[in-house]
Short mmCIF file of C-alpha atoms in Angstrom, two decimals:
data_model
loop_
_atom_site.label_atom_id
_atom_site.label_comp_id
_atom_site.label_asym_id
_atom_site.label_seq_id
_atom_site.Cartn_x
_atom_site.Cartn_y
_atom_site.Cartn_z
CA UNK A 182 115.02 67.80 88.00
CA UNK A 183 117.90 69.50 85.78
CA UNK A 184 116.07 72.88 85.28
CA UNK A 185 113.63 72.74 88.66
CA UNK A 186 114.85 73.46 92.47
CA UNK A 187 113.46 69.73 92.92
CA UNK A 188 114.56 66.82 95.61
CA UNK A 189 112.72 63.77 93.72
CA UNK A 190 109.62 64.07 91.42
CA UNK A 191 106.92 61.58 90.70
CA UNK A 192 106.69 60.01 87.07
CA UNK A 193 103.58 57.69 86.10
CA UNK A 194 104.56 55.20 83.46
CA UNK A 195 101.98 53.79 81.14
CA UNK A 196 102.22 50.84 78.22
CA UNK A 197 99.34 49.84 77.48
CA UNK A 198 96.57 49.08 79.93
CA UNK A 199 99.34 49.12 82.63
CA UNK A 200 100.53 51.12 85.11
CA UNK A 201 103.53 51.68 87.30
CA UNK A 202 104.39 54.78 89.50
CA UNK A 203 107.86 56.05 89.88
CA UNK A 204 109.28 58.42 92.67
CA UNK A 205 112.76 59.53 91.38
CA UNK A 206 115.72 61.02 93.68
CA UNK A 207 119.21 61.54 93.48
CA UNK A 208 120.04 57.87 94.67
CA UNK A 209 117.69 56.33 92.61
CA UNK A 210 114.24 54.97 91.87
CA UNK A 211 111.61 53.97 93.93
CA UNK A 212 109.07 52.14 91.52
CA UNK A 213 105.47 50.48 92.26
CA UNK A 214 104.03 47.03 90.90
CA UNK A 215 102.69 47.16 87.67
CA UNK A 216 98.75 47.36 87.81
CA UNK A 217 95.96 47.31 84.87
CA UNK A 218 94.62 51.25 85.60
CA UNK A 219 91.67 50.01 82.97
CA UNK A 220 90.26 47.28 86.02
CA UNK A 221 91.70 49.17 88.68
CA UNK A 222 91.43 52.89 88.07
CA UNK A 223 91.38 53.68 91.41
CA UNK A 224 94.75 53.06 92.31
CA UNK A 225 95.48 56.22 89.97
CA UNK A 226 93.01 57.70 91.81
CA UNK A 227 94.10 57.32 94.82
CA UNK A 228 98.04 58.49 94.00
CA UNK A 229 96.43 62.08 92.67
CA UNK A 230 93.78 62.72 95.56
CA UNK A 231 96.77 62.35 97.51
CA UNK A 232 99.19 63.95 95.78
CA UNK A 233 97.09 67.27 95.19
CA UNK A 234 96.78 66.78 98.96
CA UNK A 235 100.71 66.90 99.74
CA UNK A 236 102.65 70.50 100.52
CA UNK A 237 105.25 71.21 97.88
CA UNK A 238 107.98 69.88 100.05
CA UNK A 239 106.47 66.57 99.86
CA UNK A 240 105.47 66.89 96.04
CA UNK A 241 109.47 67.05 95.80
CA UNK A 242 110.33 70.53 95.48
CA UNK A 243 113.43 72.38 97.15
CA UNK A 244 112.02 74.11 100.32
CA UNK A 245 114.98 75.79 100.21
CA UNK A 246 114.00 77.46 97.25
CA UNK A 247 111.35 79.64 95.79
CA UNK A 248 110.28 81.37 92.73
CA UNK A 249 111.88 84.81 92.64
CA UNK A 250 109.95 87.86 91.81
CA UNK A 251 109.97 90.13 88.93
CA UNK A 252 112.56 92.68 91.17
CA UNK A 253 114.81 90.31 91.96
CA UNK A 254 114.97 88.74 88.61
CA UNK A 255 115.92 92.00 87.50
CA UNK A 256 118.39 92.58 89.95
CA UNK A 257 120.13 89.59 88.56
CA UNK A 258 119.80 90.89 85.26
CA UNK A 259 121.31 94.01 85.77
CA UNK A 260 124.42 92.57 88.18
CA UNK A 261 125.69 90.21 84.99
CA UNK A 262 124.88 92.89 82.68
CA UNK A 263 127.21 95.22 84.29
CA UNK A 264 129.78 92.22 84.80
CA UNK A 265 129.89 91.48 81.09
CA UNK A 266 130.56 95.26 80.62
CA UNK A 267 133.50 95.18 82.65
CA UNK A 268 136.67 95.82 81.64
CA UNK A 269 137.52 92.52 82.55
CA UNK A 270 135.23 90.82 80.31
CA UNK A 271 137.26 92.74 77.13
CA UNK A 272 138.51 90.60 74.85
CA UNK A 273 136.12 86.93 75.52
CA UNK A 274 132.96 85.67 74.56
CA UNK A 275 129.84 87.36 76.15
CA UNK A 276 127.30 85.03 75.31
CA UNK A 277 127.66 82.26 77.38
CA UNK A 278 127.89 84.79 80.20
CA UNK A 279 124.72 85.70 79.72
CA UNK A 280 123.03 81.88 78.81
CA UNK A 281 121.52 82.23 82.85
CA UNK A 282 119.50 85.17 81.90
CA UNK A 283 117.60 83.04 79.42
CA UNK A 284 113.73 83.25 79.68
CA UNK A 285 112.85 80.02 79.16
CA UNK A 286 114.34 79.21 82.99
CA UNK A 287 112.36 80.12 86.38
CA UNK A 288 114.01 82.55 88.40
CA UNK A 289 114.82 81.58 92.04
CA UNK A 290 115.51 82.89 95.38
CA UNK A 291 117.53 80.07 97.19
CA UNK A 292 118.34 80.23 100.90
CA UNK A 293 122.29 79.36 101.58
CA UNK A 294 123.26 78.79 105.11
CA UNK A 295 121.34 78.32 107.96
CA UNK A 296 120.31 80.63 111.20
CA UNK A 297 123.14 83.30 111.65
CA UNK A 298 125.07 82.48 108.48
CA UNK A 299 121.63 82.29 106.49
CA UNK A 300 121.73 84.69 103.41
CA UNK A 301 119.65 84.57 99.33
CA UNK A 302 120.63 84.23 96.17
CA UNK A 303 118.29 84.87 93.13
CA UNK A 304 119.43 82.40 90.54
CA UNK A 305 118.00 81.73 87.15
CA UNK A 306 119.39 78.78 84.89
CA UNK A 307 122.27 77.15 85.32
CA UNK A 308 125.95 77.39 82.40
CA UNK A 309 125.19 73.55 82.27
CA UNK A 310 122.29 71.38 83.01
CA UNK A 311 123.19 67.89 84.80
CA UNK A 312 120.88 65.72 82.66
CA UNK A 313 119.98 62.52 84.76
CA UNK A 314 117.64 62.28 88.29
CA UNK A 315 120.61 60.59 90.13
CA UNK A 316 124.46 61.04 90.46
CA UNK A 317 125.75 64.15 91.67
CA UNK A 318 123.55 66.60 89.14
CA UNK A 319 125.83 69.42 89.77
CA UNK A 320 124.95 72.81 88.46
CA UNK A 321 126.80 76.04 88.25
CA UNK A 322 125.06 79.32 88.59
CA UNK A 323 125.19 83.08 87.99
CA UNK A 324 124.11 84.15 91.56
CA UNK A 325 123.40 87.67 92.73
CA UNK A 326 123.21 88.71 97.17
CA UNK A 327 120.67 91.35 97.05
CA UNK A 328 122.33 92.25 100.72
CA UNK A 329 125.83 92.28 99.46
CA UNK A 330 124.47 94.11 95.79
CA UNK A 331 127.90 91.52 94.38
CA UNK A 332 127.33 88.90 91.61
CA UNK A 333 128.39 85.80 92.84
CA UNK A 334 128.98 82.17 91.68
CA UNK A 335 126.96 79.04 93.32
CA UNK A 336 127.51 75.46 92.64
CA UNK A 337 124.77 73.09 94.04
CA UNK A 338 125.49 69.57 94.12
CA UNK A 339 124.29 66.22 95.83
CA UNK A 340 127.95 64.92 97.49
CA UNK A 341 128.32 61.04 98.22
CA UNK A 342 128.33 59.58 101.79
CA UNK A 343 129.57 56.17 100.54
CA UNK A 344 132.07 54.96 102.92
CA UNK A 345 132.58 58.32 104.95
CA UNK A 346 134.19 59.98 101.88
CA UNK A 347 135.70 63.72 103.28
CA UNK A 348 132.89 66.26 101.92
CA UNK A 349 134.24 69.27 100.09
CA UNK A 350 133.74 71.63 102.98
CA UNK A 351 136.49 69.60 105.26
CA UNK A 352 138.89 69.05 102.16
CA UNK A 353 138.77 73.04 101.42
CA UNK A 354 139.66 73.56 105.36
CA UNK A 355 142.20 70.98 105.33
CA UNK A 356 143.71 72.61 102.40
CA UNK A 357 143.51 76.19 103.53
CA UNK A 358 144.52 75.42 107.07
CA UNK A 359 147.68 74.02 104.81
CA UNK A 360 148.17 77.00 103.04
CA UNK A 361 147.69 75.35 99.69
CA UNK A 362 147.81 78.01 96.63
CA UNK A 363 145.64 78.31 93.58
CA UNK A 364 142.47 77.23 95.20
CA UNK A 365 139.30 79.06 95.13
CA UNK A 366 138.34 81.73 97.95
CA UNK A 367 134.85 80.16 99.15
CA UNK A 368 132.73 82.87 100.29
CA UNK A 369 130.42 80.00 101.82
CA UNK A 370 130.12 76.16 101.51
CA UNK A 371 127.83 73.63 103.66
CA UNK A 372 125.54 71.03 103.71
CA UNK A 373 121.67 72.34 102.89
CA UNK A 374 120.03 72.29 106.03
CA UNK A 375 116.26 73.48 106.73
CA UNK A 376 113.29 73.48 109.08
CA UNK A 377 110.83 70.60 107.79
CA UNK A 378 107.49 71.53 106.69
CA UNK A 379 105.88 69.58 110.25
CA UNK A 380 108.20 71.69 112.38
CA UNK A 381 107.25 74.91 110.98
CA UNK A 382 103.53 74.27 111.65
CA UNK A 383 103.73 72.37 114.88
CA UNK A 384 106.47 73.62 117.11
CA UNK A 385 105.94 77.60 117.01
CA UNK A 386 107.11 78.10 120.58
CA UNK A 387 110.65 76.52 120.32
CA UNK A 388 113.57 77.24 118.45
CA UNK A 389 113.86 75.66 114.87
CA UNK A 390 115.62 72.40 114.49
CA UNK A 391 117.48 72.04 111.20
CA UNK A 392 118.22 69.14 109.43
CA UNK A 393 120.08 67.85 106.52
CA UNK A 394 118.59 67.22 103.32
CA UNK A 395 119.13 64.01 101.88
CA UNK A 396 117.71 61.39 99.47
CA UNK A 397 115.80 58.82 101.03
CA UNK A 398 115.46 56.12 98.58
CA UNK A 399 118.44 53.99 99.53
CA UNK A 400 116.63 53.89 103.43
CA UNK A 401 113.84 51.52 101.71
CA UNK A 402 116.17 49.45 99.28
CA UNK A 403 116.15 46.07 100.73
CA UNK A 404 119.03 44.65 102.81
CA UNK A 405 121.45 43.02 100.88
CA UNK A 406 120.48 39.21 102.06
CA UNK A 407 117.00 40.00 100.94
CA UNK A 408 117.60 41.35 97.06
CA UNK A 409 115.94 38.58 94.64
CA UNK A 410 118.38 36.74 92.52
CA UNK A 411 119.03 39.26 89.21
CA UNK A 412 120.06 42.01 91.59
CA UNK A 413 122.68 39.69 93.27
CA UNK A 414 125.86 41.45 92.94
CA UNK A 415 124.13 45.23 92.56
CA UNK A 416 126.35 47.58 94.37
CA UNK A 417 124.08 49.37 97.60
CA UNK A 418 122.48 52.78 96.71
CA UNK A 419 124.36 55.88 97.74
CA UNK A 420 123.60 58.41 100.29
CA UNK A 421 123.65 61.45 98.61
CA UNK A 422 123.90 65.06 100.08
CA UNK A 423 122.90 68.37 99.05
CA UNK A 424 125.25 70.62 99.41
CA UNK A 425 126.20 74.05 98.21
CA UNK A 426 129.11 76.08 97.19
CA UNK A 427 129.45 79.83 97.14
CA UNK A 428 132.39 82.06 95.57
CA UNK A 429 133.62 85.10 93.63
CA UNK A 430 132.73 84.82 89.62
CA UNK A 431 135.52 83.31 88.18
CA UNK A 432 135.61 82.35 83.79
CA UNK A 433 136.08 79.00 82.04
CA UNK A 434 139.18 78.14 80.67
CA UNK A 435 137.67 78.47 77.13
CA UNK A 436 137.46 82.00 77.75
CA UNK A 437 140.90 82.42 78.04
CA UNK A 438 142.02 86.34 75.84
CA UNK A 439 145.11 84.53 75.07
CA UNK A 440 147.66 81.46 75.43
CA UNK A 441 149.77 83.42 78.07
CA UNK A 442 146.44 83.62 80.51
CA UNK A 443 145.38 79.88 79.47
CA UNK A 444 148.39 78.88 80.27
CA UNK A 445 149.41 80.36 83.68
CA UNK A 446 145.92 78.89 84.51
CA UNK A 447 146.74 75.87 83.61
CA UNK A 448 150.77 76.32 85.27
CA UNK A 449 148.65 77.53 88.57
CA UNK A 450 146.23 74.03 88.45
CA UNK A 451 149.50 72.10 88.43
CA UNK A 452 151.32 73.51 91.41
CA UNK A 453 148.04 72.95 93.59
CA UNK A 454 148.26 69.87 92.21
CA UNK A 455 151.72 69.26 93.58
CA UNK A 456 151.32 71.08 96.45
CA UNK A 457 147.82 69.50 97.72
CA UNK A 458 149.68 66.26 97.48
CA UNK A 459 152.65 66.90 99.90
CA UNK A 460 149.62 67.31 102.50
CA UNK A 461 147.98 63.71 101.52
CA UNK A 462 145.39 65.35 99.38
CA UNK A 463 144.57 63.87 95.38
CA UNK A 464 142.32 66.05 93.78
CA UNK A 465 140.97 63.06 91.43
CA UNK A 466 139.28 64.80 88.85
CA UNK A 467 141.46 67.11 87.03
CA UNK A 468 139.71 68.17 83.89
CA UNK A 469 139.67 71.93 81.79
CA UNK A 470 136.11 72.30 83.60
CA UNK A 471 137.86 72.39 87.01
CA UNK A 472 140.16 74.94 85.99
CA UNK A 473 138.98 78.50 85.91
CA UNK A 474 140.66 81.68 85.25
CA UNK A 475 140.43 84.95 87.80
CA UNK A 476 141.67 87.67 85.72
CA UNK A 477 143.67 89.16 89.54
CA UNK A 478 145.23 85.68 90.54
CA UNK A 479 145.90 83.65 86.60
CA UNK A 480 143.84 81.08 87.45
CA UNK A 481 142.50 78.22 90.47
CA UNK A 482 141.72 74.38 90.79
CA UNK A 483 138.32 74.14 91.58
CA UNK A 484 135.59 71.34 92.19
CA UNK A 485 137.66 69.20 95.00
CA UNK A 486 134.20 67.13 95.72
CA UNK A 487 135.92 64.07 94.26
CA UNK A 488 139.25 64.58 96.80
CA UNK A 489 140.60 62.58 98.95
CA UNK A 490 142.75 62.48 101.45
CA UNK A 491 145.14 59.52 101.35
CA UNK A 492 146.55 59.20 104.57
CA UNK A 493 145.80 55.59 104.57
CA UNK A 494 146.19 54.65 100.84
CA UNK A 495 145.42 50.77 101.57
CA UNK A 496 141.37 52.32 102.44
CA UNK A 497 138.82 52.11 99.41
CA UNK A 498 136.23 54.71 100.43
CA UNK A 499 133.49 53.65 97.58
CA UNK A 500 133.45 51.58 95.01
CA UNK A 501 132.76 53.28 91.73
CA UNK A 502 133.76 56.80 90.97
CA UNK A 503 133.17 59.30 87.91
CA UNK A 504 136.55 61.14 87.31
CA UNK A 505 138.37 62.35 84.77
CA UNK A 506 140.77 58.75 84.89
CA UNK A 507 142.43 59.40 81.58
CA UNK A 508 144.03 63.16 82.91
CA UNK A 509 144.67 62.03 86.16
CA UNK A 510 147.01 59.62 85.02
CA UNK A 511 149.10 61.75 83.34
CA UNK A 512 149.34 64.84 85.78
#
């Protein structure tokens, strides 16, 4: 699920003469009894007749996505390879510029928006892969628009619905409508929406309804009154959305030229800092990762999917987080 467009995948787990099948997503695990497959082979039978049966939406995979062809893949390959020969790329490290044009990755062509605002990207592997089935498995990407002919940036995530936390979209307008500085110029950012398989096939005469894609493993975790006794306690499983960001390329902070550029990037993070909290708005997971460097501006805050507004500070929206605790304290 790190390298793959996927939405959950099925795992079959064997010890011994037992059995057990797994269907992983982004909240967590859905997992079967345990069964002896050597007195009851048919129950492994029965899961692979009916997977080899099941479109590839319900074998897991993205139906937003699709495997790219051999022109597109070398459209991407050309758009980064004239980005790392520009002038702006003088003086840093080209190679892990050019880690998404690796071979060993399937190229994709993913579909961003929906209806009006619906555009592709042709994506091959991501600067980092988020090891793991669940959590928020974000991934960054070198992403070209073959109708714009610009290189682009996309970072797909899973965002958390646990106790109507803001999703990135409304902190960025929030922010922008405030005329905060030093934040990244999104070209796009949504929820992924798409047409279910079932519509597509069924409902030809009326207009396409879009939905939301989101895990559904938390819908069949029991109700909390119901859990057996070791799982007292166990925090609920999250709601996780996909969701997808799209803006200009933008570098690392490790591939700063020199201390004068690291450090206005790292000057700019801090006033957005400041200045995103005189509107009620904490960041909450300040890190190097988040800040990159655009060699016109000195450098942007980015990744605000952790934000919050704190309008009412006495409100605990969830109760776990992953953020960079240690930094935040200090800035």
């Amino acid at each position: 699920m790190s390298c793959q467009q996927r939405c959950f995948v099925f795992i079959i787990q064997i010890c011994g003469k037992r059995a057990r099948i797994l269907r992983w997503g982004r909240s967590g695990c859905i997992v079967s009894e345990s069964f002896d497959f050597h007195e009851n082979p048919h129950h492994l039978a029965a899961f692979f007749y009916g997977y080899s049966k099941l479109n590839p939406e319900h074998q897991g995979h993205d139906p937003t996505a699709k495997f790219a062809t051999a022109q597109q893949e070398s459209l991407l390959r050309e758009a980064i390879n004239r980005f790392v020969q520009d002038s702006k790329m003088e003086g840093r490290e080209a190679s892990s510029i050019m880690e998404p044009l690796d071979k060993g990755y399937i190229p994709y062509q993913v579909t961003v928006g929906a209806g009006e605002n619906e555009f592709k990207l042709i994506i091959r592997k991501s600067f980092f892969d988020a090891l793991g089935a669940c959590g928020h498995s974000t991934r960054v990407y070198a992403a070209f628009d073959p109708e714009r002919r610009k290189l682009l940036c996309l970072k797909d995530s899973w965002r958390n619905m646990e106790g109507g936390n803001q999703s990135e979209k409304d902190i960025y307008s929030h922010l922008c409508d405030s005329d905060i500085p030093r934040i990244a110029e999104n070209i796009f950012i949504d929820d992924v929406k798409y047409i279910p398989r079932m519509s597509q096939e069924t409902i030809a005469n009326e207009p396409p309804e879009y939905v939301i894609q989101r895990t559904l493993t938390q819908e069949l975790s029991p109700p909390a009154q119901d859990v057996p006794g070791w799982r007292k306690g166990c925090k609920p499983l999250r709601e996780p959305i996909h969701c997808r960001l799209v803006l200009a390329p933008a570098f690392p902070l490790r591939l700063a030229k020199n201390s004068k550029e690291m450090v206005t990037a790292i000057r700019n993070a801090i006033e957005c800092v400041y200045k995103a909290w005189d509107v009620k708005t904490y960041h909450r997971d300040v890190s190097s990762d988040n800040i990159l460097i655009d060699p016109n501006a000195g450098g942007f805050l980015n990744d605000w999917d952790q934000a919050k507004n704190y309008s009412d500070n006495s409100i605990q929206t969830q109760d776990s987080r992953t953020v960079s605790r240690h930094l935040n304290d200090h800035i």
